[in-house]
PDB file of C-alpha atoms in Angstrom:
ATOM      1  CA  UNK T   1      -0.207 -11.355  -3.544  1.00  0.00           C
ATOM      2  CA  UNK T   2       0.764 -11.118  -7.487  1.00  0.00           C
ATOM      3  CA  UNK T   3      -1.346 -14.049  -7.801  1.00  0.00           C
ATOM      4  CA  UNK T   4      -4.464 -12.864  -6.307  1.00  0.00           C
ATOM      5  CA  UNK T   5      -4.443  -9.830  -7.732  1.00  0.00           C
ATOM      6  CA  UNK T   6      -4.231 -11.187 -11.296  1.00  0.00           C
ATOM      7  CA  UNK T   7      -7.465 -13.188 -10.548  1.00  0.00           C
ATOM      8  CA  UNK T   8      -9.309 -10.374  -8.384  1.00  0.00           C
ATOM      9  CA  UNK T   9      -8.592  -7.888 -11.163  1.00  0.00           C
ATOM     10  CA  UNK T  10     -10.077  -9.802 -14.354  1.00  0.00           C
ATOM     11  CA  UNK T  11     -12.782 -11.028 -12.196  1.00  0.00           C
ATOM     12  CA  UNK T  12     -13.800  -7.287 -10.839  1.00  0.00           C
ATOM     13  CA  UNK T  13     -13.075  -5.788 -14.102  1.00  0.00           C
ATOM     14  CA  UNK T  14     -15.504  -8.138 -16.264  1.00  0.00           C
ATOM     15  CA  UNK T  15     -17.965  -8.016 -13.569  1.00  0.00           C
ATOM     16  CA  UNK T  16     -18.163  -3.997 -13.985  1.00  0.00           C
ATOM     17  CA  UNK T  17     -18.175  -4.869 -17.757  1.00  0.00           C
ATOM     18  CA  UNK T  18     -15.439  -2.686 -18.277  1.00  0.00           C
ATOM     19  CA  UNK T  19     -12.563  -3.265 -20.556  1.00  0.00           C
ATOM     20  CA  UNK T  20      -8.675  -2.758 -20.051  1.00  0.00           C
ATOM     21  CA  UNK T  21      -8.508   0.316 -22.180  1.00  0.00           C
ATOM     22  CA  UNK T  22     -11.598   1.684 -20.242  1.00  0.00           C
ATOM     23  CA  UNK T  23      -9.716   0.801 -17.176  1.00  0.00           C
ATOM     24  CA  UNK T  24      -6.505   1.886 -17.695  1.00  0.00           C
ATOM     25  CA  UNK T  25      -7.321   5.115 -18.346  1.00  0.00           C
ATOM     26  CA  UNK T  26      -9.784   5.888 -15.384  1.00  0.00           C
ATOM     27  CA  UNK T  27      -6.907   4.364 -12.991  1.00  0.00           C
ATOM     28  CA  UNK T  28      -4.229   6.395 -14.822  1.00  0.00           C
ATOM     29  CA  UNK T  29      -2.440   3.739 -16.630  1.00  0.00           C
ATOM     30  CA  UNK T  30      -1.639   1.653 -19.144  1.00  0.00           C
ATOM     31  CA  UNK T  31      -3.433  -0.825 -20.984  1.00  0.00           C
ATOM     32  CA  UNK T  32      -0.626  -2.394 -20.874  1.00  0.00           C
ATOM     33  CA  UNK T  33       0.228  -2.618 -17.116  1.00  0.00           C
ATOM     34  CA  UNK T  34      -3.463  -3.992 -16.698  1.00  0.00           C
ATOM     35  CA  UNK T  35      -2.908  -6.752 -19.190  1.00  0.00           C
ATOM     36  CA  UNK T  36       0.469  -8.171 -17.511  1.00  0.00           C
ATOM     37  CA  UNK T  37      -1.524  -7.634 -14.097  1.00  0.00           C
ATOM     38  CA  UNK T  38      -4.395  -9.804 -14.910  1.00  0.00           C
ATOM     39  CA  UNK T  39      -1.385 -12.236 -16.672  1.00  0.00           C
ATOM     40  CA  UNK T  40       0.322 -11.819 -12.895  1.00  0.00           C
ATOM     41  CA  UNK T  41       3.509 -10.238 -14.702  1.00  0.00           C
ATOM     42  CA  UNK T  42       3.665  -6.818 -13.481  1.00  0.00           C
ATOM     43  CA  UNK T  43       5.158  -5.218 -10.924  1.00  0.00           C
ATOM     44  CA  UNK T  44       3.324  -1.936  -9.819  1.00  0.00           C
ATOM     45  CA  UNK T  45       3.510  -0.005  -6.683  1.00  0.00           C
ATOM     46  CA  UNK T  46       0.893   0.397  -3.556  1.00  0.00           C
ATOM     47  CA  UNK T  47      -0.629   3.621  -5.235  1.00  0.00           C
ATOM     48  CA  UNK T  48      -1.017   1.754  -8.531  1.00  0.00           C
ATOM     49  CA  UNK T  49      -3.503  -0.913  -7.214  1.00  0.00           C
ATOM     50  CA  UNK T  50      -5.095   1.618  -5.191  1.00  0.00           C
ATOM     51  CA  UNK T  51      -5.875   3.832  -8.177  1.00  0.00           C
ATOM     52  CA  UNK T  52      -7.147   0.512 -10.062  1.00  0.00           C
ATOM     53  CA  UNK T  53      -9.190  -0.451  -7.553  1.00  0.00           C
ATOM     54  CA  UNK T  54     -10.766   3.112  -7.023  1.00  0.00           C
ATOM     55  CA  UNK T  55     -11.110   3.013 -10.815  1.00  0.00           C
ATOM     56  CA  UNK T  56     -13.216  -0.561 -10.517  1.00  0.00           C
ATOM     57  CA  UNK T  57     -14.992   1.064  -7.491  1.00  0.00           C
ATOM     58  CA  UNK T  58     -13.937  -1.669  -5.069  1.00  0.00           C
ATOM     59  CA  UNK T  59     -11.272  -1.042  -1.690  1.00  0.00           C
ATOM     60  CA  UNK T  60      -7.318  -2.399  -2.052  1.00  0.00           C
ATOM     61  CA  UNK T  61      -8.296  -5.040  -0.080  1.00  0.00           C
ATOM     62  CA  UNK T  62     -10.926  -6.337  -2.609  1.00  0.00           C
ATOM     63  CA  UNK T  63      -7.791  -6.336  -5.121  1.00  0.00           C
ATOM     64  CA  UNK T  64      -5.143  -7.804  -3.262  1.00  0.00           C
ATOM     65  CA  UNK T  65      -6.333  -9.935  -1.324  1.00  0.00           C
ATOM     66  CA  UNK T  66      -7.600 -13.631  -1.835  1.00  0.00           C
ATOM     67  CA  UNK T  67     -11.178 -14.155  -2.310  1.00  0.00           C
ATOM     68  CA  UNK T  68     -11.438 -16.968   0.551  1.00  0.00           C
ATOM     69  CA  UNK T  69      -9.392 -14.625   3.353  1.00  0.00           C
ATOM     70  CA  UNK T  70     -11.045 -13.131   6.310  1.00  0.00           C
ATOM     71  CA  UNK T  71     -10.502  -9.412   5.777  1.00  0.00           C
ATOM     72  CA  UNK T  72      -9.408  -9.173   9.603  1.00  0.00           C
ATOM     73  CA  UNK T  73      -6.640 -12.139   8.628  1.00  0.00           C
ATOM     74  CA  UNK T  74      -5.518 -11.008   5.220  1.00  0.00           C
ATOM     75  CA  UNK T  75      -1.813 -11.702   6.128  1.00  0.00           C
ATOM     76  CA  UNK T  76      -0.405 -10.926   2.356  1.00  0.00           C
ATOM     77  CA  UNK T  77       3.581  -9.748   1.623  1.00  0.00           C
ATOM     78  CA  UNK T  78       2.005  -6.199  -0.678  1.00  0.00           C
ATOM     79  CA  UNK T  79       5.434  -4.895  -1.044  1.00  0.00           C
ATOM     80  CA  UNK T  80       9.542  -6.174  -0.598  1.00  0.00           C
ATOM     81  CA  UNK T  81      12.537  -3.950  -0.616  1.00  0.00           C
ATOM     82  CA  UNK T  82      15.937  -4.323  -1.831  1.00  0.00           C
ATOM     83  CA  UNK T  83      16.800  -5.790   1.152  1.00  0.00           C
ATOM     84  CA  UNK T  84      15.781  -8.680   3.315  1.00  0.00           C
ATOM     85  CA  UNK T  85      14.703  -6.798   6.210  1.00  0.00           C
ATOM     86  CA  UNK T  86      12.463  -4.853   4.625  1.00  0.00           C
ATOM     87  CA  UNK T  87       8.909  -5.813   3.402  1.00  0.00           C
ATOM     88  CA  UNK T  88       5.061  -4.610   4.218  1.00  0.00           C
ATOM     89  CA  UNK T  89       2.375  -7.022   4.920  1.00  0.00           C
ATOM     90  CA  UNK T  90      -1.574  -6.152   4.988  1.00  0.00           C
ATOM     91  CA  UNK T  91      -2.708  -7.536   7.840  1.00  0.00           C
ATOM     92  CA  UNK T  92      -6.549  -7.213   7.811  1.00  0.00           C
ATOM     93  CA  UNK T  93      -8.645  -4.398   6.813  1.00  0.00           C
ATOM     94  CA  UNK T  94     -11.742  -3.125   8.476  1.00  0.00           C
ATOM     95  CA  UNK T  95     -14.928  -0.731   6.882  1.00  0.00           C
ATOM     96  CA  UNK T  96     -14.778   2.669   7.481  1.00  0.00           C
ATOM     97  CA  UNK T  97     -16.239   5.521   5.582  1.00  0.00           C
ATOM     98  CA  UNK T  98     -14.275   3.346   2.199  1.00  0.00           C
ATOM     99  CA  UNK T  99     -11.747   1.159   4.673  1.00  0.00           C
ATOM    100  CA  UNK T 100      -9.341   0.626   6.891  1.00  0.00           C
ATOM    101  CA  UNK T 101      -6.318  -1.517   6.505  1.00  0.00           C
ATOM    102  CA  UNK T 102      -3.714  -2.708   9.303  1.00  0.00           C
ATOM    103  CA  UNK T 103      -0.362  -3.347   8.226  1.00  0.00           C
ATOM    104  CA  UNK T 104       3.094  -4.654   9.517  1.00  0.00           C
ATOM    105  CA  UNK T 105       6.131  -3.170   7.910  1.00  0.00           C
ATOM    106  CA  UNK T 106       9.943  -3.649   8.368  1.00  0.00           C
ATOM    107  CA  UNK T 107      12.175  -1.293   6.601  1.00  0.00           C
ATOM    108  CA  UNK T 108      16.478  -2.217   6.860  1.00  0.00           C
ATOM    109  CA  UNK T 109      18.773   0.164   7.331  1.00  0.00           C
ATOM    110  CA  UNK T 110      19.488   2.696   4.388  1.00  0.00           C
ATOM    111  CA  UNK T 111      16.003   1.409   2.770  1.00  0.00           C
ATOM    112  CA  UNK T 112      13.516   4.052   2.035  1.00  0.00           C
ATOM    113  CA  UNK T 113      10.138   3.654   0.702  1.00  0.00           C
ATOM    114  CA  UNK T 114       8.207   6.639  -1.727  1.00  0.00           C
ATOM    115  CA  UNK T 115       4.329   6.985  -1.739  1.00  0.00           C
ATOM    116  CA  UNK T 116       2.211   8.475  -4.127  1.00  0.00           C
ATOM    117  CA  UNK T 117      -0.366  10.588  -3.049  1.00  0.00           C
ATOM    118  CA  UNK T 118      -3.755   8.700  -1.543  1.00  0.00           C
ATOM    119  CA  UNK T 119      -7.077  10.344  -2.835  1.00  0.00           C
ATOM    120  CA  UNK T 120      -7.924  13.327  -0.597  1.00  0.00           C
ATOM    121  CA  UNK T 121      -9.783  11.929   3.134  1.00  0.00           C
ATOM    122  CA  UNK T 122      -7.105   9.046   3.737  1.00  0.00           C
ATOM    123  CA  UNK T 123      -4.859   9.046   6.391  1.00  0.00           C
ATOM    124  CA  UNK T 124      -2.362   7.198   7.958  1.00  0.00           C
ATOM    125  CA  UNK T 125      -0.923   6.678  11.520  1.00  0.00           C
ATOM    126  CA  UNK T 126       2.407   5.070  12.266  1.00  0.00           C
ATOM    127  CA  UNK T 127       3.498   3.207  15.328  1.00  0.00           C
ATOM    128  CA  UNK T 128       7.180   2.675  15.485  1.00  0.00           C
ATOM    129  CA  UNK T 129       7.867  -0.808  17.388  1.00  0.00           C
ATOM    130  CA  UNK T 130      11.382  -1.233  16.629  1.00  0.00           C
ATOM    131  CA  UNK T 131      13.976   1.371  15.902  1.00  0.00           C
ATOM    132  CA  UNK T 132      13.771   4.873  14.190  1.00  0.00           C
ATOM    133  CA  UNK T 133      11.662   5.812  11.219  1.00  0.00           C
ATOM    134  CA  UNK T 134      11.970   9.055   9.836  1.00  0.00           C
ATOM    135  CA  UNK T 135       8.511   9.724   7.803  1.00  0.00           C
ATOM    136  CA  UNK T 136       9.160  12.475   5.237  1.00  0.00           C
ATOM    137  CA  UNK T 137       6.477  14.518   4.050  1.00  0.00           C
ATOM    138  CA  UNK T 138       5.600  17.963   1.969  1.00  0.00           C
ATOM    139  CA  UNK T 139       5.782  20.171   4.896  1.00  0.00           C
ATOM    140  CA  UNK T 140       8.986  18.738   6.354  1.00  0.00           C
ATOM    141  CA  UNK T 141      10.093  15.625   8.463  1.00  0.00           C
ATOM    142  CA  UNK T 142       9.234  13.568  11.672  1.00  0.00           C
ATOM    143  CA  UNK T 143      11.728  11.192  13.191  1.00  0.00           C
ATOM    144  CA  UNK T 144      10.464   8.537  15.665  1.00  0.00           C
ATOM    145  CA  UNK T 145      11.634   6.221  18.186  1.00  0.00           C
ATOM    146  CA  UNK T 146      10.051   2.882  19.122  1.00  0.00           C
ATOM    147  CA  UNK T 147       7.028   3.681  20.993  1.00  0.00           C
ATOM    148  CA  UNK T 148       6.497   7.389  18.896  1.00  0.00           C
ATOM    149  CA  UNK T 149       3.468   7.682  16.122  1.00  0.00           C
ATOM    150  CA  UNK T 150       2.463  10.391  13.753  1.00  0.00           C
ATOM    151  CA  UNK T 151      -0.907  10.812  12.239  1.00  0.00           C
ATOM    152  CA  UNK T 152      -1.077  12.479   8.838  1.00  0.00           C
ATOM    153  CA  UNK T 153      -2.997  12.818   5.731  1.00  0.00           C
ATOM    154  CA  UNK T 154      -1.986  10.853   3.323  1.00  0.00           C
ATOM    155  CA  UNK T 155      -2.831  12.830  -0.265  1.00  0.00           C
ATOM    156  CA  UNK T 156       0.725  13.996  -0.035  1.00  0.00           C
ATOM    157  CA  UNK T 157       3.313  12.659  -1.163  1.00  0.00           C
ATOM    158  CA  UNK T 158       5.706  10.776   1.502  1.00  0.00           C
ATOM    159  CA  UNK T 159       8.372   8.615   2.121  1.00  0.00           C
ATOM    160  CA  UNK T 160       9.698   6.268   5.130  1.00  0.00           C
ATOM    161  CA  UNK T 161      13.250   5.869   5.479  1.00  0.00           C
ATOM    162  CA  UNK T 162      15.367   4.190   7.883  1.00  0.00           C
ATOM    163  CA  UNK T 163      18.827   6.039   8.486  1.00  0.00           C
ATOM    164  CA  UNK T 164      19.359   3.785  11.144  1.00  0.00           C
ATOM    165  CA  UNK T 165      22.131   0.622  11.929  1.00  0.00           C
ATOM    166  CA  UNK T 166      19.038  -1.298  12.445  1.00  0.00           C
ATOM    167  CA  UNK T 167      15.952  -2.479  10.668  1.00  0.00           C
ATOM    168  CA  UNK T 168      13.024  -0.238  11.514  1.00  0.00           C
ATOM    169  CA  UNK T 169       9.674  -1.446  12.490  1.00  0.00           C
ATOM    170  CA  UNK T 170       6.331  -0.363  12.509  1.00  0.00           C
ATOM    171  CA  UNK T 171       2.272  -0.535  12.405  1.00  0.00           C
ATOM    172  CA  UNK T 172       0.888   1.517   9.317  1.00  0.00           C
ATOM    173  CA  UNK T 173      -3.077   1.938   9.514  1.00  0.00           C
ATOM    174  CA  UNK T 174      -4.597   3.595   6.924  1.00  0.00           C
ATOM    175  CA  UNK T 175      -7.999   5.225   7.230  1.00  0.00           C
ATOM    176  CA  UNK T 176     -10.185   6.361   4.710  1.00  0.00           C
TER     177      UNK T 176
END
C-alpha cells in the first residue's frame, strides 16, 4: 500500500495545486512526513492518511489504494502489527454520504490497536468472526464473541485489543 500511496499522494496533491507545506498543515502534519510519503518512506498511522486525504478533499480509498483497482476489490495490507497474526486489509469501499470502506482484520493475542479520532459523522461496526475482541472506547468497554458486533461513532478515540490465547478476527466497516 506504501507504494500507492506515494504515487496517489503527489499525484492528488499537484492536481489540487497545493504544496507540501500547504498540505501538511491543513492535514495536521509535517512537511516532513508528506515528503517521505510521496518518497514511500514513511510510516504513518490509519488516522494520518485519513486526515491527508480529507485535507486534499479526496476519500482514504482515493489515497491508498491503486489507481487501476476496483474500489469493491481493493484488497490492500493498510496496517501490520507486531505480530504475525495481526494485520488489517481494506477490502473495497463503497459511496456513501463521503464512503464506505469494508475491511478484514486479524489481531494476535496480547496485540492491541489505538485509533485516533475520525471527523465527527463516521462510524464503525464490528463483526467478530473468530475469537474475542474487546473494543475500548471513551465511555467504557465492549467485549465480543465470534458472532457479536457493536456499532459506534467513531470521532472518539478507541482501541481493539485481543486479551485472548487466540488471534481475534473481525469485519470493520466504516461509514461516513
Amino acid at each position: 500500500m506504501l507504494a500507492h500511496v506515494a504515487a496517489n499522494l503527489k499525484r492528488l496533491r499537484n492536481t489540487a495545486g497545493m504544496s507540501q507545506t500547504a498540505l501538511a498543515e491543513l492535514a495536521g502534519t509535517s512537511r516532513r512526513t508528506i515528503i517521505k510519503l510521496e518518497a514511500g518512506e514513511a510510516n504513518i498511522g490509519l488516522s494520518g492518511l485519513d486526515a491527508i486525504a480529507h485535507a486534499l478533499d479526496v476519500t482514504f480509498t482515493d489515497l491508498v489504494a491503486s489507481p487501476a483497482a476496483s474500489r469493491t476489490e481493493i484488497n490492500e495490507v493498510a496496517w501490520r502489527g507486531a505480530g504475525p497474526d495481526s494485520s488489517a486489509v481494506l477490502r473495497g469501499s463503497a459511496p456513501a454520504t463521503s464512503e464506505v470502506q469494508l475491511w478484514n482484520w486479524s489481531l494476535g493475542s496480547g496485540e492491541r490497536y489505538d485509533a485516533q479520532p475520525d471527523p465527527a459523522g463516521w462510524h464503525e461496526i464490528i463483526v467478530v468472526t473468530e475469537g474475542r475482541l474487546r473494543l475500548i472506547h471513551e465511555t467504557g468497554h465492549t467485549d465480543l464473541e465470534a458472532g457479536q458486533h457493536a456499532i459506534y461513532p467513531s470521532s472518539q478515540r478507541y482501541s481493539y485489543v485481543n486479551d485472548g490465547p487466540t488471534p481475534a478476527r473481525f469485519i470493520r466497516i466504516v461509514a461516513s
